mmCIF file of C-alpha atoms in Angstrom:
data_model
loop_
_atom_site.group_PDB
_atom_site.id
_atom_site.type_symbol
_atom_site.label_atom_id
_atom_site.label_comp_id
_atom_site.label_asym_id
_atom_site.label_seq_id
_atom_site.Cartn_x
_atom_site.Cartn_y
_atom_site.Cartn_z
ATOM 1 C CA MET S 1457 0.000 0.000 0.000
ATOM 2 C CA ARG S 1458 2.775 2.415 0.865
ATOM 3 C CA PRO S 1459 4.525 2.206 -2.544
ATOM 4 C CA ALA S 1460 1.188 2.774 -4.284
ATOM 5 C CA PHE S 1461 0.395 5.729 -2.030
ATOM 6 C CA SER S 1462 3.880 7.148 -2.540
ATOM 7 C CA SER S 1463 3.539 6.831 -6.317
ATOM 8 C CA ALA S 1464 0.118 8.487 -6.276
ATOM 9 C CA LEU S 1465 1.411 11.306 -4.083
ATOM 10 C CA ARG S 1466 4.356 11.841 -6.440
ATOM 11 C CA LEU S 1467 1.983 12.138 -9.409
ATOM 12 C CA VAL S 1468 -0.281 14.569 -7.562
ATOM 13 C CA ILE S 1469 2.713 16.743 -6.721
ATOM 14 C CA SER S 1470 3.877 16.539 -10.339
ATOM 15 C CA VAL S 1471 0.583 17.906 -11.682
ATOM 16 C CA SER S 1472 -0.005 20.345 -8.802
ATOM 17 C CA PRO S 1473 0.896 23.475 -10.847
ATOM 18 C CA ALA S 1474 -1.660 22.453 -13.477
ATOM 19 C CA LEU S 1475 -4.334 21.906 -10.824
ATOM 20 C CA PHE S 1476 -3.472 25.266 -9.255
ATOM 21 C CA ILE S 1477 -3.796 27.176 -12.536
ATOM 22 C CA LEU S 1478 -7.007 25.329 -13.428
ATOM 23 C CA THR S 1479 -8.509 26.070 -9.999
ATOM 24 C CA LEU S 1480 -7.392 29.703 -10.188
ATOM 25 C CA THR S 1481 -9.007 30.024 -13.604
ATOM 26 C CA ILE S 1482 -12.324 28.692 -12.299
ATOM 27 C CA ILE S 1483 -12.223 30.896 -9.182
ATOM 28 C CA ILE S 1484 -11.527 34.055 -11.190
ATOM 29 C CA SER S 1485 -14.279 33.123 -13.609
ATOM 30 C CA LEU S 1486 -16.762 32.587 -10.740
ATOM 31 C CA VAL S 1487 -15.807 35.773 -8.901
ATOM 32 C CA THR S 1488 -16.142 37.898 -12.025
ATOM 33 C CA GLY S 1489 -19.460 36.347 -13.002
ATOM 34 C CA HIS S 1490 -18.259 34.670 -16.209
ATOM 35 C CA PRO S 1491 -17.897 37.801 -18.344
ATOM 36 C CA LYS S 1492 -17.985 37.008 -22.039
ATOM 37 C CA GLY S 1493 -14.589 36.019 -23.319
ATOM 38 C CA LEU S 1494 -12.837 35.609 -19.949
ATOM 39 C CA PHE S 1495 -10.594 32.540 -20.236
ATOM 40 C CA LEU S 1496 -12.439 31.839 -23.497
ATOM 41 C CA SER S 1497 -15.442 30.316 -21.713
ATOM 42 C CA ARG S 1498 -18.786 31.432 -20.332
ATOM 43 C CA SER S 1499 -19.053 28.884 -17.492
ATOM 44 C CA SER S 1500 -16.990 26.871 -15.017
ATOM 45 C CA TRP S 1501 -18.254 23.655 -16.555
ATOM 46 C CA GLY S 1502 -17.062 24.875 -19.928
ATOM 47 C CA ILE S 1503 -13.569 25.413 -18.502
ATOM 48 C CA LEU S 1504 -13.502 21.891 -17.036
ATOM 49 C CA VAL S 1505 -14.884 20.208 -20.154
ATOM 50 C CA ARG S 1506 -12.405 22.040 -22.349
ATOM 51 C CA PHE S 1507 -9.530 21.074 -20.030
ATOM 52 C CA VAL S 1508 -10.465 17.379 -20.196
ATOM 53 C CA LEU S 1509 -10.961 17.479 -23.965
ATOM 54 C CA VAL S 1510 -7.698 19.284 -24.712
ATOM 55 C CA THR S 1511 -5.744 17.047 -22.323
ATOM 56 C CA LEU S 1512 -7.082 13.881 -23.970
ATOM 57 C CA ILE S 1513 -6.146 15.223 -27.398
ATOM 58 C CA PHE S 1514 -2.597 15.872 -26.198
ATOM 59 C CA ILE S 1515 -1.984 12.532 -24.467
ATOM 60 C CA ALA S 1516 -3.720 10.224 -26.972
ATOM 61 C CA PRO S 1517 -0.864 10.265 -29.551
ATOM 62 C CA VAL S 1518 1.589 9.163 -26.840
ATOM 63 C CA LEU S 1519 0.021 5.701 -26.983
ATOM 64 C CA ILE S 1520 1.442 5.106 -30.476
ATOM 65 C CA LEU S 1521 4.868 6.408 -29.476
ATOM 66 C CA PRO S 1522 6.638 2.987 -29.470
ATOM 67 C CA LYS S 1523 5.695 2.324 -33.100
ATOM 68 C CA LEU S 1524 6.519 5.876 -34.095
ATOM 69 C CA LEU S 1525 9.955 5.708 -32.453
ATOM 70 C CA THR S 1526 10.678 2.412 -34.171
ATOM 71 C CA LEU S 1527 9.816 4.053 -37.503
ATOM 72 C CA VAL S 1528 12.063 7.033 -36.753
ATOM 73 C CA MET S 1529 14.943 4.773 -35.761
ATOM 74 C CA ASN S 1530 14.583 2.686 -38.928
ATOM 75 C CA MET S 1531 14.746 5.855 -41.000
ATOM 76 C CA ALA S 1532 17.878 6.999 -39.147
ATOM 77 C CA LYS S 1533 19.967 3.826 -39.314
ATOM 78 C CA ASN S 1534 22.472 5.343 -41.703
ATOM 79 C CA GLU S 1535 24.415 8.527 -41.170
ATOM 80 C CA GLY S 1536 22.819 11.562 -42.741
ATOM 81 C CA PRO S 1537 24.178 15.037 -43.500
ATOM 82 C CA LEU S 1538 24.063 16.038 -39.829
ATOM 83 C CA GLY S 1539 25.318 12.732 -38.468
ATOM 84 C CA GLN S 1540 23.998 9.492 -37.021
ATOM 85 C CA PHE S 1541 21.716 8.784 -34.068
ATOM 86 C CA VAL S 1542 23.573 7.235 -31.113
ATOM 87 C CA ARG S 1543 22.672 6.534 -27.481
ATOM 88 C CA ASP S 1544 24.379 7.372 -24.237
ATOM 89 C CA SER S 1545 26.241 4.299 -22.997
ATOM 90 C CA SER S 1546 24.475 4.507 -19.633
ATOM 91 C CA GLY S 1547 21.080 4.064 -21.284
ATOM 92 C CA LEU S 1548 19.440 5.431 -18.142
ATOM 93 C CA ILE S 1549 16.354 7.592 -18.000
ATOM 94 C CA GLN S 1550 16.802 10.433 -15.556
ATOM 95 C CA GLU S 1551 14.008 11.971 -13.512
ATOM 96 C CA LEU S 1552 12.676 14.969 -15.396
ATOM 97 C CA PRO S 1553 13.671 18.107 -13.445
ATOM 98 C CA LYS S 1554 10.726 20.082 -12.095
ATOM 99 C CA PRO S 1555 11.636 23.230 -14.093
ATOM 100 C CA ASP S 1556 11.471 21.137 -17.278
ATOM 101 C CA ALA S 1557 8.165 19.498 -16.339
ATOM 102 C CA TRP S 1558 6.477 22.642 -15.045
ATOM 103 C CA VAL S 1559 7.933 25.399 -17.218
ATOM 104 C CA ILE S 1560 10.151 24.499 -20.166
ATOM 105 C CA ARG S 1561 8.217 21.649 -21.778
ATOM 106 C CA PRO S 1562 4.741 23.166 -21.296
ATOM 107 C CA LEU S 1563 6.019 26.400 -22.828
ATOM 108 C CA GLN S 1564 7.454 24.421 -25.751
ATOM 109 C CA GLY S 1565 3.990 23.027 -26.410
ATOM 110 C CA ILE S 1566 2.293 26.385 -26.013
ATOM 111 C CA GLY S 1567 4.887 27.903 -28.345
ATOM 112 C CA LEU S 1568 4.060 25.424 -31.109
ATOM 113 C CA SER S 1569 0.326 25.899 -30.556
ATOM 114 C CA MET S 1570 0.827 29.666 -30.835
ATOM 115 C CA ILE S 1571 1.585 29.290 -34.548
ATOM 116 C CA PHE S 1572 -2.192 29.243 -34.930
ATOM 117 C CA ALA S 1573 -2.802 31.860 -32.236
ATOM 118 C CA GLU S 1574 -5.392 33.917 -34.081
ATOM 119 C CA ARG S 1575 -7.397 30.750 -34.867
ATOM 120 C CA LEU S 1576 -6.746 29.260 -31.434
ATOM 121 C CA MET S 1577 -8.820 31.955 -29.756
ATOM 122 C CA ASN S 1578 -11.916 30.915 -31.703
ATOM 123 C CA VAL S 1579 -11.252 27.200 -31.326
ATOM 124 C CA LEU S 1580 -10.885 27.367 -27.551
ATOM 125 C CA GLU S 1581 -14.268 29.098 -27.375
ATOM 126 C CA PHE S 1582 -15.762 25.870 -28.763
ATOM 127 C CA LEU S 1583 -16.629 27.230 -32.188
ATOM 128 C CA PRO S 1584 -17.492 23.918 -33.933
ATOM 129 C CA VAL S 1585 -16.232 24.945 -37.361
ATOM 130 C CA ARG S 1586 -12.632 25.118 -36.099
ATOM 131 C CA LEU S 1587 -12.632 22.147 -33.716
ATOM 132 C CA ILE S 1588 -11.459 19.671 -36.352
ATOM 133 C CA LEU S 1589 -8.505 21.907 -37.242
ATOM 134 C CA PHE S 1590 -7.642 22.182 -33.558
ATOM 135 C CA PHE S 1591 -7.767 18.384 -33.156
ATOM 136 C CA ILE S 1592 -5.430 17.856 -36.104
ATOM 137 C CA VAL S 1593 -2.953 20.568 -35.124
ATOM 138 C CA SER S 1594 -2.881 19.480 -31.474
ATOM 139 C CA ALA S 1595 -2.322 15.842 -32.430
ATOM 140 C CA LEU S 1596 0.586 16.824 -34.699
ATOM 141 C CA VAL S 1597 2.119 19.007 -31.974
ATOM 142 C CA SER S 1598 1.750 16.141 -29.500
ATOM 143 C CA LEU S 1599 3.348 13.642 -31.888
ATOM 144 C CA PHE S 1600 6.290 15.923 -32.618
ATOM 145 C CA LEU S 1601 6.978 16.752 -28.985
ATOM 146 C CA SER S 1602 6.454 13.138 -27.901
ATOM 147 C CA VAL S 1603 9.138 11.921 -30.303
ATOM 148 C CA VAL S 1604 11.596 14.724 -29.496
ATOM 149 C CA TRP S 1605 11.165 14.314 -25.747
ATOM 150 C CA ALA S 1606 11.377 10.517 -25.934
ATOM 151 C CA LEU S 1607 14.625 10.648 -27.910
ATOM 152 C CA ASP S 1608 16.034 13.205 -25.493
ATOM 153 C CA ASP S 1609 14.953 11.248 -22.399
ATOM 154 C CA SER S 1610 16.375 8.031 -23.877
ATOM 155 C CA GLY S 1611 19.812 9.555 -24.309
ATOM 156 C CA VAL S 1612 19.653 9.725 -28.117
ATOM 157 C CA LYS S 1613 22.035 12.260 -29.622
ATOM 158 C CA ILE S 1614 23.525 12.952 -33.068
ATOM 159 C CA TYR S 1615 27.078 11.743 -33.707
ATOM 160 C CA ASN S 1616 29.220 13.196 -36.496
ATOM 161 C CA SER S 1617 31.787 10.547 -37.416
ATOM 162 C CA ARG S 1618 33.855 13.029 -39.447
ATOM 163 C CA THR S 1619 34.508 15.292 -36.484
ATOM 164 C CA GLY S 1620 33.945 12.826 -33.657
ATOM 165 C CA GLU S 1621 31.521 15.265 -32.016
ATOM 166 C CA VAL S 1622 28.232 14.392 -30.338
ATOM 167 C CA TYR S 1623 25.511 17.020 -30.498
ATOM 168 C CA MET S 1624 22.409 17.523 -28.406
ATOM 169 C CA ALA S 1625 20.612 18.440 -31.623
ATOM 170 C CA VAL S 1626 17.393 16.643 -30.680
ATOM 171 C CA ARG S 1627 16.939 18.917 -27.676
ATOM 172 C CA SER S 1628 17.908 21.960 -29.739
ATOM 173 C CA ILE S 1629 15.209 21.198 -32.313
ATOM 174 C CA GLY S 1630 12.652 20.770 -29.542
ATOM 175 C CA THR S 1631 13.567 24.210 -28.260
ATOM 176 C CA LEU S 1632 14.118 26.160 -31.482
ATOM 177 C CA LEU S 1633 10.857 25.309 -33.270
ATOM 178 C CA PRO S 1634 8.611 26.270 -30.314
ATOM 179 C CA LEU S 1635 10.497 29.564 -30.020
ATOM 180 C CA ILE S 1636 9.854 30.267 -33.689
ATOM 181 C CA GLY S 1637 6.219 29.214 -33.362
ATOM 182 C CA GLY S 1638 5.730 31.355 -30.283
ATOM 183 C CA ALA S 1639 7.280 34.371 -31.986
ATOM 184 C CA ILE S 1640 5.005 33.933 -35.015
ATOM 185 C CA GLY S 1641 1.909 33.566 -32.851
ATOM 186 C CA ILE S 1642 2.683 36.530 -30.615
ATOM 187 C CA SER S 1643 3.475 38.714 -33.629
ATOM 188 C CA SER S 1644 0.148 37.705 -35.141
ATOM 189 C CA LEU S 1645 -1.742 38.622 -31.967
ATOM 190 C CA PHE S 1646 -0.117 42.059 -31.783
ATOM 191 C CA HIS S 1647 -0.692 42.621 -35.502
ATOM 192 C CA LEU S 1648 -4.423 41.887 -35.269
ATOM 193 C CA ASN S 1649 -5.123 43.548 -31.899
ATOM 194 C CA SER S 1650 -4.166 46.525 -29.795
ATOM 195 C CA PRO S 1651 -1.192 45.891 -27.468
ATOM 196 C CA LEU S 1652 -3.441 45.566 -24.400
ATOM 197 C CA ASP S 1653 -5.887 43.199 -26.108
ATOM 198 C CA ALA S 1654 -2.991 41.138 -27.461
ATOM 199 C CA LEU S 1655 -1.492 40.775 -23.979
ATOM 200 C CA ILE S 1656 -4.877 39.748 -22.567
ATOM 201 C CA GLU S 1657 -5.381 37.148 -25.294
ATOM 202 C CA LEU S 1658 -1.854 35.827 -24.794
ATOM 203 C CA PHE S 1659 -2.521 35.519 -21.052
ATOM 204 C CA GLU S 1660 -5.777 33.662 -21.727
ATOM 205 C CA ILE S 1661 -4.125 31.201 -24.121
ATOM 206 C CA VAL S 1662 -1.382 30.401 -21.614
ATOM 207 C CA MET S 1663 -3.888 29.965 -18.767
ATOM 208 C CA VAL S 1664 -6.066 27.689 -20.898
ATOM 209 C CA LEU S 1665 -3.326 25.495 -22.378
ATOM 210 C CA TYR S 1666 -0.845 25.310 -19.495
ATOM 211 C CA PRO S 1667 -2.755 22.792 -17.312
ATOM 212 C CA SER S 1668 -3.300 20.424 -20.236
ATOM 213 C CA TYR S 1669 0.333 20.617 -21.308
ATOM 214 C CA VAL S 1670 1.558 19.854 -17.774
ATOM 215 C CA PHE S 1671 -0.638 16.743 -17.678
ATOM 216 C CA PHE S 1672 0.694 15.815 -21.126
ATOM 217 C CA VAL S 1673 4.316 16.215 -19.991
ATOM 218 C CA ILE S 1674 3.805 14.094 -16.865
ATOM 219 C CA PHE S 1675 1.859 11.403 -18.741
ATOM 220 C CA HIS S 1676 4.596 11.266 -21.380
ATOM 221 C CA GLN S 1677 7.318 10.964 -18.747
ATOM 222 C CA GLU S 1678 5.506 8.162 -16.918
ATOM 223 C CA PHE S 1679 4.840 6.357 -20.201
ATOM 224 C CA ILE S 1680 8.499 6.559 -21.152
ATOM 225 C CA ARG S 1681 9.599 5.455 -17.705
ATOM 226 C CA LYS S 1682 7.450 2.309 -17.853
ATOM 227 C CA ARG S 1683 7.793 1.435 -21.539
ATOM 228 C CA ILE S 1684 11.232 2.552 -22.655
ATOM 229 C CA TYR S 1685 12.982 -0.678 -21.722
ATOM 230 C CA THR S 1686 10.366 -2.612 -23.685
ATOM 231 C CA PHE S 1687 10.999 -0.937 -27.017
ATOM 232 C CA SER S 1688 14.410 0.700 -26.580
ATOM 233 C CA GLY S 1689 16.027 -2.535 -27.735
ATOM 234 C CA LYS S 1690 14.470 -1.931 -31.133
ATOM 235 C CA PHE S 1691 16.536 1.226 -31.536
ATOM 236 C CA ARG S 1692 19.686 -0.785 -32.327
ATOM 237 C CA LEU S 1693 21.767 2.341 -32.018
ATOM 238 C CA LYS S 1694 25.455 2.554 -31.298
ATOM 239 C CA ARG S 1695 26.158 3.207 -27.612
ATOM 240 C CA MET S 1696 29.051 5.424 -26.677
ATOM 241 C CA GLU S 1697 30.545 7.604 -23.984
ATOM 242 C CA MET S 1698 29.588 11.121 -24.922
ATOM 243 C CA ASN S 1699 31.399 14.424 -24.840
ATOM 244 C CA LEU S 1700 28.333 16.515 -25.546
ATOM 245 C CA ILE S 1701 28.516 19.604 -27.700
ATOM 246 C CA THR S 1702 25.575 21.942 -27.999
ATOM 247 C CA PRO S 1703 25.321 23.350 -31.555
ATOM 248 C CA SER S 1704 26.261 26.989 -31.680
ATOM 249 C CA THR S 1705 23.619 29.417 -32.772
#
């Protein structure tokens, strides 16, 4: 019983920032009387339903991650222009630091979602016409981040045999693209709205998406922790001691 309780407590602590933001969103919405447009919902139930729906959309693609990783590894058997995939000789999966789980990775997801910021506002208000687009985009974002995070957590790096250097390029890609996406989305918001309205809409998007992305990050980490040793053998990648080099920008 104690191990089960300890595991449950650890998970509750892991998602506590998401629960805090979700609760804060509902409280503010109740106190202000659900003014139209606040947090992109007109009721507390709408906030909860949207949270559950968005979270399920994010975590569902993780279930096909083993097959997707096998496909990626098969495509990367040979050395390409940037190098060849290799794995850290330790092969260990480290506990995801809290700053990564609570800040960095959720912001990476929000950054990619922000590419469609001007459409996201309408979608998150449950406008049916745009729901299908939101489902597709969110699933693609989830798939991309799931693969990048899984490769990073599994110690997969890129090795350049010509120079003998090992790059953390997988992590760099997972950081660079969300930054670009976030910049595009924020620029779009400020282009279409006044500065104050743009800041308010940006705040609403972050408040709406952050809880779901935290749950997605934790679910992904737990899935990798329990399944990685089952399918990591399919990677068939060279293991090596690594002198990591972060690509210069």
